[in-house]
Amino acid sequence: MLEISRLHGHITNDGAPVQLSEADILERLISDFPQKSASEVEVSLHECLTTLQNDPWKLLSAHLMDSAGNIQERYSVDFSRILDMIRVKELEAVVRERFGGPACRIFRLLLLKHNLEQKQIAEMAMISIKDTRELLYKLLKAHYVQIQEVARTVDHAPSRTFYLWHVNLSHVSEHIERELYRALSNLRARMMYEMLRQQEVVHLLERIQDRNLIPLTASQRMRVARMKSAATQLESSLLRLDELVLVFSTVAELH
């Protein structure tokens, strides 16, 4: 379905996702799997469509269409949900790396259950109240979770107020996007600084390229090797940051 949607463009001219009939998908699958009979492919397709429709991420949507008096079910891939899923997986990895496995468990729980009190979080995540409180406030300080006061009385007395924790994916994504651009800028500045600091090594590399093999001293060879290693690491980090910027960028939103 992804491939067929890509060939047709993932959205129509009016901004709606491309809708495909079961016959459209079946025709493509039969051509892609000639070693299987049409009936086998049809059974597999039914199973896959059912599984995707029951998936909690709701990546596949079903639509009832009236075509010449016939009610026909058509399907569309929700690319914005796919982008959200990719963002969530990346966010979970960041939370796990920065705050540890228990914090990642809390973050995932709030994504699934939305508004929860601290005691509920501790029970569901199977973490002590004390550790849960500490992790929640660390995540709050880093803008990965949010808290909402729900007062039962007009005086907003703490003893009569609920404090509900949740994750606002759009808010977190925007925050991460700003952090990524800042990290990207810092990394590019670091790369320029290293190039200027190792100007002599850069000249040596240019001489090697211009005149084939030029004998280098042991010290020079070590400096060239260190420079190449540092440049490779910085370039690899830049590529990874570029990928993450694309994932979290608001420009990448699919509407």
mmCIF file with all atom_site columns, C-alpha atoms in Angstrom, residues 1-2 17 39 51 66-67 72 91-92 109 112 123 185 188 226 233 255:
data_model
loop_
_atom_site.group_PDB
_atom_site.id
_atom_site.type_symbol
_atom_site.label_atom_id
_atom_site.label_alt_id
_atom_site.label_comp_id
_atom_site.label_asym_id
_atom_site.label_entity_id
_atom_site.label_seq_id
_atom_site.pdbx_PDB_ins_code
_atom_site.Cartn_x
_atom_site.Cartn_y
_atom_site.Cartn_z
_atom_site.occupancy
_atom_site.B_iso_or_equiv
_atom_site.pdbx_formal_charge
_atom_site.auth_seq_id
_atom_site.auth_comp_id
_atom_site.auth_asym_id
_atom_site.auth_atom_id
_atom_site.pdbx_PDB_model_num
ATOM 1  C CA . MET A 1 1   ? 0.000   0.000   0.000  1.00 0.00 ? 1   MET A CA 1
ATOM 2  C CA . LEU A 1 2   ? 2.850   2.348   0.765  1.00 0.00 ? 2   LEU A CA 1
ATOM 3  C CA . PRO A 1 17  ? -4.933  10.809  1.471  1.00 0.00 ? 17  PRO A CA 1
ATOM 4  C CA . SER A 1 39  ? -6.604  -17.011 -3.655 1.00 0.00 ? 39  SER A CA 1
ATOM 5  C CA . THR A 1 51  ? -4.480  -6.489  11.497 1.00 0.00 ? 51  THR A CA 1
ATOM 6  C CA . ASP A 1 66  ? -20.687 4.779   -2.933 1.00 0.00 ? 66  ASP A CA 1
ATOM 7  C CA . SER A 1 67  ? -19.610 3.957   -6.488 1.00 0.00 ? 67  SER A CA 1
ATOM 8  C CA . GLN A 1 72  ? -17.217 -0.203  -1.681 1.00 0.00 ? 72  GLN A CA 1
ATOM 9  C CA . LEU A 1 91  ? 11.853  10.395  21.547 1.00 0.00 ? 91  LEU A CA 1
ATOM 10 C CA . GLU A 1 92  ? 11.768  7.173   23.548 1.00 0.00 ? 92  GLU A CA 1
ATOM 11 C CA . LEU A 1 109 ? 2.913   5.135   29.649 1.00 0.00 ? 109 LEU A CA 1
ATOM 12 C CA . LEU A 1 112 ? -0.569  5.629   25.843 1.00 0.00 ? 112 LEU A CA 1
ATOM 13 C CA . GLU A 1 123 ? 1.520   1.813   40.104 1.00 0.00 ? 123 GLU A CA 1
ATOM 14 C CA . SER A 1 185 ? 24.749  24.882  14.745 1.00 0.00 ? 185 SER A CA 1
ATOM 15 C CA . ARG A 1 188 ? 29.103  22.936  12.536 1.00 0.00 ? 188 ARG A CA 1
ATOM 16 C CA . ARG A 1 226 ? 43.592  11.940  14.372 1.00 0.00 ? 226 ARG A CA 1
ATOM 17 C CA . GLN A 1 233 ? 32.988  11.354  13.697 1.00 0.00 ? 233 GLN A CA 1
ATOM 18 C CA . HIS A 1 255 ? -1.501  17.580  5.910  1.00 0.00 ? 255 HIS A CA 1
#
